[in-house]
Short mmCIF file of C-alpha atoms and ligand atoms in Angstrom, two decimals:
data_model
loop_
_atom_site.label_atom_id
_atom_site.label_comp_id
_atom_site.label_asym_id
_atom_site.label_seq_id
_atom_site.Cartn_x
_atom_site.Cartn_y
_atom_site.Cartn_z
CA UNK A 1 95.29 99.96 119.28
CA UNK A 2 92.64 101.18 117.00
CA UNK A 3 91.85 99.76 113.63
CA UNK A 4 89.46 100.96 110.95
CA UNK A 5 87.90 99.22 107.93
CA UNK A 6 89.57 99.70 104.60
CA UNK A 7 86.24 99.88 102.97
CA UNK A 8 84.85 102.59 105.51
CA UNK A 9 87.38 104.61 107.76
CA UNK A 10 84.62 105.34 110.04
CA UNK A 11 84.43 101.86 111.33
CA UNK A 12 86.51 101.75 114.57
CA UNK A 13 87.30 98.69 116.54
CA UNK A 14 90.05 97.51 119.19
CA UNK A 15 92.59 94.97 118.57
CA UNK A 16 90.97 92.40 120.84
CA UNK A 17 87.70 92.92 118.82
CA UNK A 18 89.40 92.70 115.50
CA UNK A 19 91.29 89.50 116.23
CA UNK A 20 88.01 87.82 117.14
CA UNK A 21 86.30 88.83 113.90
CA UNK A 22 87.12 87.89 110.37
CA UNK A 23 86.49 91.12 108.61
CA UNK A 24 84.26 94.09 109.15
CA UNK A 25 80.70 94.08 108.23
CA UNK A 26 81.53 96.31 105.19
CA UNK A 27 83.70 93.52 104.00
CA UNK A 28 86.74 95.58 104.04
CA UNK A 29 89.82 94.62 106.00
CA UNK A 30 90.84 95.73 109.38
CA UNK A 31 93.82 98.12 109.21
CA UNK A 32 95.68 99.91 112.07
CA UNK A 33 94.88 103.72 112.41
CA UNK A 34 98.33 104.25 113.37
CA UNK A 35 101.58 102.41 112.90
CA UNK A 36 103.74 102.83 115.95
CA UNK A 37 107.32 104.02 115.44
CA UNK A 38 110.10 102.28 117.23
CA UNK A 39 112.99 104.29 118.49
CA UNK A 40 116.48 104.13 116.94
CA UNK A 41 118.06 102.84 120.00
CA UNK A 42 115.93 99.73 120.07
CA UNK A 43 116.75 98.99 116.47
CA UNK A 44 120.56 99.52 117.22
CA UNK A 45 120.54 97.19 120.22
CA UNK A 46 118.44 94.56 118.60
CA UNK A 47 121.42 92.23 117.79
CA UNK A 48 121.75 91.43 121.53
CA UNK A 49 118.25 90.26 121.87
CA UNK A 50 116.44 86.85 121.04
CA UNK A 51 113.62 86.59 118.54
CA UNK A 52 111.16 86.45 121.51
CA UNK A 53 112.65 89.50 123.23
CA UNK A 54 112.42 91.60 120.01
CA UNK A 55 108.91 90.51 119.37
CA UNK A 56 107.95 91.39 122.98
CA UNK A 57 109.00 94.82 122.57
CA UNK A 58 107.42 95.23 119.20
CA UNK A 59 104.14 93.67 120.42
CA UNK A 60 104.18 96.06 123.36
CA UNK A 61 104.46 99.00 121.01
CA UNK A 62 101.48 97.84 119.20
CA UNK A 63 99.22 96.34 121.93
CA UNK A 64 100.15 97.50 125.49
CA UNK A 65 97.05 99.70 125.71
CA UNK A 66 94.92 96.51 125.63
CA UNK A 67 97.06 93.69 126.81
CA UNK A 68 99.47 94.13 129.85
CA UNK A 69 103.15 94.18 129.12
CA UNK A 70 103.96 91.02 131.14
CA UNK A 71 101.15 89.15 129.26
CA UNK A 72 102.59 90.12 125.98
CA UNK A 73 106.14 89.02 126.98
CA UNK A 74 104.64 85.56 128.09
CA UNK A 75 102.65 85.27 124.77
CA UNK A 76 105.75 86.01 122.72
CA UNK A 77 107.98 83.68 124.56
CA UNK A 78 105.59 80.91 124.27
CA UNK A 79 104.80 81.57 120.67
CA UNK A 80 108.30 82.10 119.38
CA UNK A 81 110.12 79.22 121.09
CA UNK A 82 111.95 77.86 118.08
CA UNK A 83 115.01 78.95 116.29
CA UNK A 84 115.18 81.23 113.05
CA UNK A 85 118.31 80.43 111.05
CA UNK A 86 120.44 82.51 108.72
CA UNK A 87 121.93 80.57 105.78
CA UNK A 88 124.45 82.27 103.50
CA UNK A 89 123.91 81.57 99.79
CA UNK A 90 126.82 83.78 98.33
CA UNK A 91 128.32 87.07 99.20
CA UNK A 92 125.74 89.35 100.88
CA UNK A 93 122.96 86.96 100.00
CA UNK A 94 121.14 84.99 102.66
CA UNK A 95 118.06 82.78 103.36
CA UNK A 96 116.35 83.70 106.67
CA UNK A 97 114.81 80.25 107.51
CA UNK A 98 111.54 80.83 109.24
CA UNK A 99 110.42 77.18 109.21
CA UNK A 100 111.83 75.71 112.22
CA UNK A 101 108.61 75.87 114.18
CA UNK A 102 106.44 72.83 114.92
CA UNK A 103 104.75 72.59 111.54
CA UNK A 104 107.86 73.48 109.54
CA UNK A 105 106.33 76.62 107.75
CA UNK A 106 106.69 80.34 108.54
CA UNK A 107 102.92 80.30 109.13
CA UNK A 108 103.79 79.18 112.79
CA UNK A 109 104.80 82.79 113.66
CA UNK A 110 101.38 84.11 113.02
CA UNK A 111 99.32 81.10 114.00
CA UNK A 112 101.19 80.62 117.32
CA UNK A 113 100.97 84.38 118.28
CA UNK A 114 97.33 84.35 117.36
CA UNK A 115 96.46 81.23 119.36
CA UNK A 116 98.27 82.52 122.51
CA UNK A 117 96.67 85.99 122.26
CA UNK A 118 93.18 84.60 121.84
CA UNK A 119 93.70 82.27 124.71
CA UNK A 120 94.77 85.26 126.82
CA UNK A 121 91.52 87.08 125.75
CA UNK A 122 89.19 84.20 126.56
CA UNK A 123 90.79 83.92 130.04
CA UNK A 124 90.64 87.56 130.84
CA UNK A 125 87.07 88.43 130.05
CA UNK A 126 88.08 90.33 126.98
CA UNK A 127 85.95 87.86 125.03
CA UNK A 128 83.48 89.94 122.91
CA UNK A 129 81.75 86.67 121.98
CA UNK A 130 81.05 86.00 125.54
CA UNK A 131 77.50 85.14 124.72
CA UNK A 132 78.84 82.07 122.75
CA UNK A 133 80.29 79.04 124.53
CA UNK A 134 83.55 78.99 122.66
CA UNK A 135 85.69 81.11 120.37
CA UNK A 136 85.22 79.45 116.81
CA UNK A 137 87.70 79.85 114.09
CA UNK A 138 86.97 79.15 110.33
CA UNK A 139 89.81 79.18 107.93
CA UNK A 140 90.73 78.20 104.45
CA UNK A 141 94.26 76.83 103.76
CA UNK A 142 96.42 76.55 100.68
CA UNK A 143 98.76 74.14 102.45
CA UNK A 144 100.53 75.59 105.40
CA UNK A 145 98.00 77.83 107.23
CA UNK A 146 95.91 74.96 108.20
CA UNK A 147 98.57 72.98 109.81
CA UNK A 148 100.07 75.82 111.65
CA UNK A 149 96.71 76.82 112.99
CA UNK A 150 95.73 73.22 113.79
CA UNK A 151 98.96 72.74 115.72
CA UNK A 152 98.57 76.20 117.50
CA UNK A 153 95.07 75.60 118.70
CA UNK A 154 95.06 71.84 119.25
CA UNK A 155 93.60 70.83 122.61
CA UNK A 156 92.52 74.27 123.72
CA UNK A 157 89.09 73.37 125.14
CA UNK A 158 87.08 76.47 124.58
CA UNK A 159 88.21 77.01 121.02
CA UNK A 160 87.05 75.22 117.94
CA UNK A 161 88.77 75.24 114.59
CA UNK A 162 87.39 74.37 111.21
CA UNK A 163 89.73 74.14 108.42
CA UNK A 164 88.68 74.06 104.72
CA UNK A 165 91.42 72.56 102.41
CA UNK A 166 91.53 71.88 98.57
CA UNK A 167 91.18 68.06 98.70
CA UNK A 168 93.68 66.98 95.97
CA UNK A 169 96.12 70.04 96.01
CA UNK A 170 97.97 69.35 99.32
CA UNK A 171 101.15 67.11 99.87
CA UNK A 172 100.27 63.93 102.07
CA UNK A 173 102.16 65.49 104.93
CA UNK A 174 100.50 69.00 104.67
CA UNK A 175 97.08 67.19 104.71
CA UNK A 176 98.02 64.99 107.69
CA UNK A 177 98.93 68.14 109.47
CA UNK A 178 95.28 68.95 109.48
CA UNK A 179 93.52 65.72 109.82
CA UNK A 180 95.14 63.90 112.47
CA UNK A 181 94.40 65.98 115.49
CA UNK A 182 90.57 65.49 115.94
CA UNK A 183 88.95 66.92 119.07
CA UNK A 184 88.70 70.66 118.55
CA UNK A 185 90.19 70.56 115.02
CA UNK A 186 87.74 69.70 112.21
CA UNK A 187 89.13 69.33 108.71
CA UNK A 188 87.02 69.68 105.58
CA UNK A 189 88.35 68.72 102.13
CA UNK A 190 86.73 70.69 99.31
CA UNK A 191 86.60 69.32 95.81
CA UNK A 192 88.04 72.47 94.37
CA UNK A 193 91.10 74.81 94.61
CA UNK A 194 92.16 77.21 97.26
CA UNK A 195 90.22 80.01 95.99
CA UNK A 196 87.04 77.90 96.34
CA UNK A 197 87.91 77.26 99.93
CA UNK A 198 88.47 81.00 100.56
CA UNK A 199 85.14 81.87 98.82
CA UNK A 200 83.30 79.30 100.90
CA UNK A 201 84.74 80.70 103.96
CA UNK A 202 83.72 84.26 103.15
CA UNK A 203 80.14 82.96 102.31
CA UNK A 204 79.90 81.26 105.61
CA UNK A 205 81.26 84.43 107.60
CA UNK A 206 78.51 86.61 106.02
CA UNK A 207 75.69 84.18 106.08
CA UNK A 208 72.75 85.38 108.10
CA UNK A 209 71.53 82.01 109.45
CA UNK A 210 75.11 81.15 110.67
CA UNK A 211 75.71 84.53 112.08
CA UNK A 212 72.57 84.10 114.18
CA UNK A 213 74.10 81.17 115.85
CA UNK A 214 77.84 81.92 116.26
CA UNK A 215 80.58 84.44 115.53
CA UNK A 216 83.50 82.95 113.54
CA UNK A 217 86.94 84.31 113.54
CA UNK A 218 89.26 83.87 110.77
CA UNK A 219 92.76 82.50 111.01
CA UNK A 220 93.93 83.50 107.44
CA UNK A 221 96.33 86.33 107.01
CA UNK A 222 93.37 88.74 106.76
CA UNK A 223 93.20 88.37 110.55
CA UNK A 224 95.18 91.12 112.10
CA UNK A 225 96.35 88.88 114.79
CA UNK A 226 98.42 86.98 112.34
CA UNK A 227 99.73 89.89 110.40
CA UNK A 228 101.32 91.91 113.16
CA UNK A 229 103.59 89.11 114.41
CA UNK A 230 104.73 88.50 110.90
CA UNK A 231 106.31 91.87 110.89
CA UNK A 232 108.54 90.85 113.78
CA UNK A 233 111.01 88.69 111.86
CA UNK A 234 111.84 91.37 109.47
CA UNK A 235 113.39 93.08 112.55
CA UNK A 236 115.02 89.80 113.55
CA UNK A 237 116.59 89.41 109.98
CA UNK A 238 117.91 92.96 110.10
CA UNK A 239 119.35 92.49 113.57
CA UNK A 240 121.33 89.53 112.60
CA UNK A 241 122.46 90.43 108.93
CA UNK A 242 122.29 94.08 108.28
CA UNK A 243 125.70 95.68 107.45
CA UNK A 244 126.06 99.41 107.71
CA UNK A 245 126.90 100.40 104.20
CA UNK A 246 124.59 98.06 102.30
CA UNK A 247 120.88 98.73 101.52
CA UNK A 248 118.65 95.90 102.64
CA UNK A 249 116.24 94.19 100.25
CA UNK A 250 113.81 91.47 101.27
CA UNK A 251 112.64 88.76 98.76
CA UNK A 252 109.30 87.58 99.83
CA UNK A 253 107.71 84.58 98.42
CA UNK A 254 104.08 85.61 98.08
CA UNK A 255 100.55 84.09 97.66
CA UNK A 256 97.91 86.10 99.72
CA UNK A 257 100.43 88.78 100.35
CA UNK A 258 100.02 88.87 104.22
CA UNK A 259 103.86 88.21 104.46
CA UNK A 260 104.76 91.23 102.29
CA UNK A 261 102.17 93.51 103.76
CA UNK A 262 103.78 92.67 107.28
CA UNK A 263 107.19 93.65 105.87
CA UNK A 264 106.07 97.02 104.69
CA UNK A 265 104.51 97.65 108.08
CA UNK A 266 107.94 96.90 109.53
CA UNK A 267 109.39 99.57 107.30
CA UNK A 268 106.67 101.97 108.30
CA UNK A 269 107.59 101.32 111.84
CA UNK A 270 110.96 102.76 111.21
CA UNK A 271 113.09 99.62 110.14
CA UNK A 272 115.54 100.73 107.35
CA UNK A 273 114.48 98.36 104.55
CA UNK A 274 115.34 99.71 100.98
CA UNK A 275 113.20 97.50 98.86
CA UNK A 276 111.03 94.51 98.57
CA UNK A 277 110.74 91.81 95.97
CA UNK A 278 107.04 90.39 95.66
CA UNK A 279 108.23 86.96 94.25
CA UNK A 280 105.32 84.86 92.91
CA UNK A 281 104.89 81.69 90.96
CA UNK A 282 102.71 81.73 87.86
CA UNK A 283 99.86 83.40 89.82
CA UNK A 284 101.16 86.90 89.31
CA UNK A 285 98.21 89.31 89.59
CA UNK A 286 100.26 91.69 91.75
CA UNK A 287 103.43 91.72 89.63
CA UNK A 288 101.36 92.28 86.68
CA UNK A 289 99.55 95.19 88.45
CA UNK A 290 102.79 96.61 89.34
CA UNK A 291 103.89 96.56 85.81
CA UNK A 292 100.61 97.60 83.96
CA UNK A 293 98.70 99.59 86.57
CA UNK A 294 95.73 97.35 85.92
CA UNK A 295 94.60 94.84 88.57
CA UNK A 296 92.91 91.77 87.08
CA UNK A 297 92.00 88.70 89.12
CA UNK A 298 92.87 85.76 87.06
CA UNK A 299 92.19 82.11 87.34
CA UNK A 300 94.27 80.16 89.74
CA UNK A 301 97.15 78.10 88.15
CA UNK A 302 98.59 75.03 89.88
CA UNK A 303 102.31 75.29 90.34
CA UNK A 304 104.97 73.43 92.35
CA UNK A 305 104.78 76.21 95.02
CA UNK A 306 101.22 75.29 95.93
CA UNK A 307 100.80 77.44 98.99
CA UNK A 308 101.32 80.40 96.69
CA UNK A 309 98.65 79.22 94.08
CA UNK A 310 96.42 82.24 94.79
CA UNK A 311 94.59 84.15 91.87
CA UNK A 312 92.98 86.86 94.06
CA UNK A 313 95.38 87.80 96.79
CA UNK A 314 93.37 88.71 100.02
CA UNK A 315 95.83 91.20 101.45
CA UNK A 316 95.70 93.42 98.34
CA UNK A 317 93.53 96.05 99.78
CA UNK A 318 95.84 96.42 102.77
CA UNK A 319 98.89 96.79 100.43
CA UNK A 320 96.90 99.73 98.64
CA UNK A 321 96.05 101.28 101.96
CA UNK A 322 99.80 101.39 102.93
CA UNK A 323 100.41 103.44 99.91
CA UNK A 324 97.20 105.62 99.77
CA UNK A 325 98.66 107.47 102.73
CA UNK A 326 102.35 107.18 102.98
CA UNK A 327 102.75 106.91 106.70
CA UNK A 328 99.95 104.20 107.01
CA UNK A 329 98.36 106.64 109.48
CA UNK A 330 94.75 107.65 109.07
CA UNK A 331 94.08 110.20 111.91
CA UNK A 332 90.58 111.71 112.17
CA UNK A 333 88.23 111.92 114.85
CA UNK A 334 84.79 111.38 113.37
CA UNK A 335 81.63 110.88 114.92
CA UNK A 336 80.50 107.79 113.43
CA UNK A 337 77.27 106.10 113.20
CA UNK A 338 77.41 102.35 112.49
CA UNK A 339 73.60 101.51 112.24
CA UNK A 340 73.26 102.04 108.46
CA UNK A 341 76.19 100.05 107.59
CA UNK A 342 74.57 96.83 107.15
CA UNK A 343 72.30 98.11 104.40
CA UNK A 344 75.04 99.94 102.77
CA UNK A 345 77.81 97.54 102.58
CA UNK A 346 77.24 96.43 99.09
CA UNK A 347 77.43 99.95 97.75
CA UNK A 348 80.66 100.89 96.21
CA UNK A 349 82.35 102.79 98.91
CA UNK A 350 83.97 106.18 98.34
CA UNK A 351 86.77 105.42 100.60
CA UNK A 352 87.95 102.17 98.84
CA UNK A 353 91.31 102.73 97.26
CA UNK A 354 91.27 102.20 93.57
CA UNK A 355 94.15 100.11 92.07
CA UNK A 356 95.26 102.46 89.24
CA UNK A 357 98.49 103.36 87.41
CA UNK A 358 99.28 106.20 89.87
CA UNK A 359 99.06 103.81 92.75
CA UNK A 360 101.14 101.20 90.95
CA UNK A 361 103.86 103.80 90.14
CA UNK A 362 103.93 104.76 93.79
CA UNK A 363 104.24 100.96 94.80
CA UNK A 364 106.97 100.52 92.11
CA UNK A 365 109.28 102.65 94.21
CA UNK A 366 109.33 100.16 97.00
CA UNK A 367 108.28 96.81 95.52
CA UNK A 368 109.39 94.97 92.38
CA UNK A 369 107.21 92.12 91.28
CA UNK A 370 108.91 89.11 89.79
CA UNK A 371 107.13 85.93 88.60
CA UNK A 372 108.99 82.67 88.67
CA UNK A 373 107.75 79.84 86.43
CA UNK A 374 107.77 76.00 87.69
CA UNK A 375 110.82 75.26 85.34
CA UNK A 376 112.81 77.86 87.06
CA UNK A 377 111.71 76.60 90.54
CA UNK A 378 113.10 73.06 89.61
CA UNK A 379 116.39 74.59 88.19
CA UNK A 380 116.87 76.84 91.36
CA UNK A 381 116.32 73.82 93.71
CA UNK A 382 118.70 71.69 91.55
CA UNK A 383 121.63 74.19 91.41
CA UNK A 384 121.46 74.90 95.03
CA UNK A 385 121.40 71.20 95.82
CA UNK A 386 124.33 70.45 93.56
CA UNK A 387 126.47 73.27 94.80
CA UNK A 388 125.46 73.09 98.58
CA UNK A 389 123.91 69.76 99.26
CA UNK A 390 121.12 71.81 100.78
CA UNK A 391 117.48 71.32 99.70
CA UNK A 392 115.25 74.40 99.12
CA UNK A 393 111.48 74.15 99.15
CA UNK A 394 109.65 75.34 96.17
CA UNK A 395 108.40 78.42 97.83
CA UNK A 396 111.64 79.60 99.03
CA UNK A 397 113.26 78.73 95.58
CA UNK A 398 110.66 81.26 94.03
CA UNK A 399 112.03 83.81 96.44
CA UNK A 400 115.75 83.12 95.62
CA UNK A 401 115.21 83.01 91.84
CA UNK A 402 113.50 86.26 92.02
CA UNK A 403 116.43 87.78 93.88
CA UNK A 404 118.57 86.60 91.10
CA UNK A 405 116.46 88.38 88.60
CA UNK A 406 116.26 91.51 90.66
CA UNK A 407 120.12 91.57 90.88
CA UNK A 408 120.28 92.06 87.04
CA UNK A 409 117.71 94.92 87.23
CA UNK A 410 119.15 96.67 90.25
CA UNK A 411 122.85 96.72 89.29
CA UNK A 412 124.11 98.43 92.59
CA UNK A 413 125.46 96.44 95.64
CA UNK A 414 122.80 95.36 98.20
CA UNK A 415 122.18 93.06 100.90
CA UNK A 416 119.59 90.44 99.92
CA UNK A 417 117.70 88.37 102.28
CA UNK A 418 115.17 85.63 101.04
CA UNK A 419 112.49 84.77 103.46
CA UNK A 420 112.61 81.04 103.74
CA UNK A 421 109.00 79.91 104.18
CA UNK A 422 108.74 76.19 104.51
CA UNK A 423 111.04 73.16 104.90
CA UNK A 424 111.65 71.04 101.87
CA UNK A 425 110.63 67.88 103.73
CA UNK A 426 107.03 69.06 103.43
CA UNK A 427 107.08 68.30 99.79
CA UNK A 428 108.80 64.97 99.34
CA UNK A 429 106.86 63.91 96.30
CA UNK A 430 108.36 66.91 94.45
CA UNK A 431 111.85 65.94 95.10
CA UNK A 432 111.25 62.22 94.61
CA UNK A 433 109.51 62.43 91.27
CA UNK A 434 110.85 65.64 89.72
CA UNK A 435 114.32 65.86 90.94
CA UNK A 436 115.17 62.27 92.09
CA UNK A 437 116.38 63.53 95.45
CA UNK A 438 115.17 61.74 98.63
CA UNK A 439 114.95 63.82 101.65
CA UNK A 440 114.61 62.39 105.15
CA UNK A 441 111.33 63.26 106.85
CA UNK A 442 111.99 65.12 110.12
CA UNK A 443 111.02 63.43 113.31
CA UNK A 444 108.40 66.20 113.92
CA UNK A 445 106.33 65.04 110.89
CA UNK A 446 106.90 61.19 111.25
CA UNK A 447 104.38 60.68 113.87
CA UNK A 448 101.79 62.10 111.49
CA UNK A 449 102.34 59.13 109.22
CA UNK A 450 101.17 56.76 111.92
CA UNK A 451 98.08 58.80 113.24
CA UNK A 452 94.62 58.19 112.01
CA UNK A 453 93.09 60.74 109.62
CA UNK A 454 89.55 62.14 110.07
CA UNK A 455 88.03 64.70 107.57
CA UNK A 456 84.93 65.37 105.63
CA UNK A 457 84.72 66.04 101.95
CA UNK A 458 82.46 68.47 100.36
CA UNK A 459 81.48 70.09 96.94
CA UNK A 460 82.38 73.71 96.15
CA UNK A 461 78.58 74.54 96.45
CA UNK A 462 78.03 76.64 99.69
CA UNK A 463 74.73 74.64 100.57
CA UNK A 464 76.46 71.61 101.70
CA UNK A 465 78.90 73.38 103.96
CA UNK A 466 76.03 75.49 105.24
CA UNK A 467 73.98 72.53 106.23
CA UNK A 468 76.85 70.76 107.85
CA UNK A 469 77.64 73.91 109.83
CA UNK A 470 74.03 74.47 110.93
CA UNK A 471 73.33 70.80 111.73
CA UNK A 472 76.40 69.28 113.04
CA UNK A 473 78.65 71.98 114.43
CA UNK A 474 76.82 75.03 115.77
C1 PLP B 1 101.51 80.92 102.98
C2 PLP B 1 102.74 80.63 102.13
C3 PLP B 1 103.48 81.56 101.45
C4 PLP B 1 102.74 82.82 101.07
O1 PLP B 1 102.53 83.75 102.11
P1 PLP B 1 101.57 85.06 101.91
O2 PLP B 1 101.50 85.72 103.07
O3 PLP B 1 100.14 84.27 101.67
O4 PLP B 1 101.92 85.82 100.69
C5 PLP B 1 104.64 81.34 100.95
N1 PLP B 1 105.37 80.14 101.26
C6 PLP B 1 104.79 79.27 102.06
C7 PLP B 1 105.54 77.92 102.34
C8 PLP B 1 103.39 79.37 102.56
O5 PLP B 1 103.06 78.44 103.38
#
């Protein structure tokens, strides 16, 4: 699999190189130069296969030129060893619960696949950072990434993970999912919000002094190793719920838009998805772009759906790329020179896609953006609890409410699937304080309440992080 940079199409790397990197030197995002098509027979037969079996075949389509088939099978079976559940909401409306993995959020899909794949790479001499003693990962979390990554990488001796989290913005359980592992997992609480954490990670990744000592890779959804496996469950949902005569609409609770990008990649692979709903909380830069054709990064608002409190979604350029050329394929065979790139990367690249109204019109044919306010989140959780005794986490609630809004716009019959992104028990304070509902903490999380927490706290100023990295870590 070859990838190019969204900022410079002449940059070309392999998958095993890209997964060990954060982003290309020109600060674009890695993007596959070709999206493989899966054959119709595979799609027809999927309903007989497990999540891990479906994932194996898809992973082989993407990666078998770099990782042997049997290794991919092992990676997928180890990574996707937990159930995915379909819950019926009403006629032709379902929630696909993706949160039954070890950290109770859908981020387990990407993080576990990435960890198993990096482990394979480090054991099979594919490690392009061989000059460094270990593979190091630096990542920012808005809540669930950190926990999924910490869990997926815990105890792997030749990998070290540093996680930056917004100090006061995580639920107690989310924080404990980062801070109680120790050993190769280091947690740093930043006195700011998620965008501050994301900016600090970016500064560290491009800092010359740090780069002279090590190469970090990122475990955020900008990492291609997380993005690709996230397309797999769109196939699984289709295999279990698709009915012949109804067009399929996925409602995707979105923050950094990795999840939605992966869904559109699944469609480009040949999966028959009619439409996507980009469901956001009050942080609605992309729904606003879809409406107005103007992309404005705004400040981050705090909402009940904290993992989606993102003002500047990091996968936006990948979304644009998917629409800039409709197949997602960029096929040229240029002789390219990389030497001059370091000097040039600050210049406006001619190849960067421009988010204008022509682009937003194109995207509107496939994506409807819908913003859901905090009040509606509570109302949706409460209604669903009153009628079904089920609890809905605030992120999945955004997806379900957006689906209801879309119903009114769409008017024709369709099959609607909301991606269930987190288990409600991860947000006990919300249920307790705002809704007066007590939810039992699952056994998987109970241990965390007993374990000792270890983490550093830092300012939003890059200097402090830099000193810490140079003096205590590298
Ligand atoms: C990360 C996350 C999201 C948003 O996913 P993106 O890929 O960043 O759009 C939604 N819900 C939950 C629970 C999350 O952890």
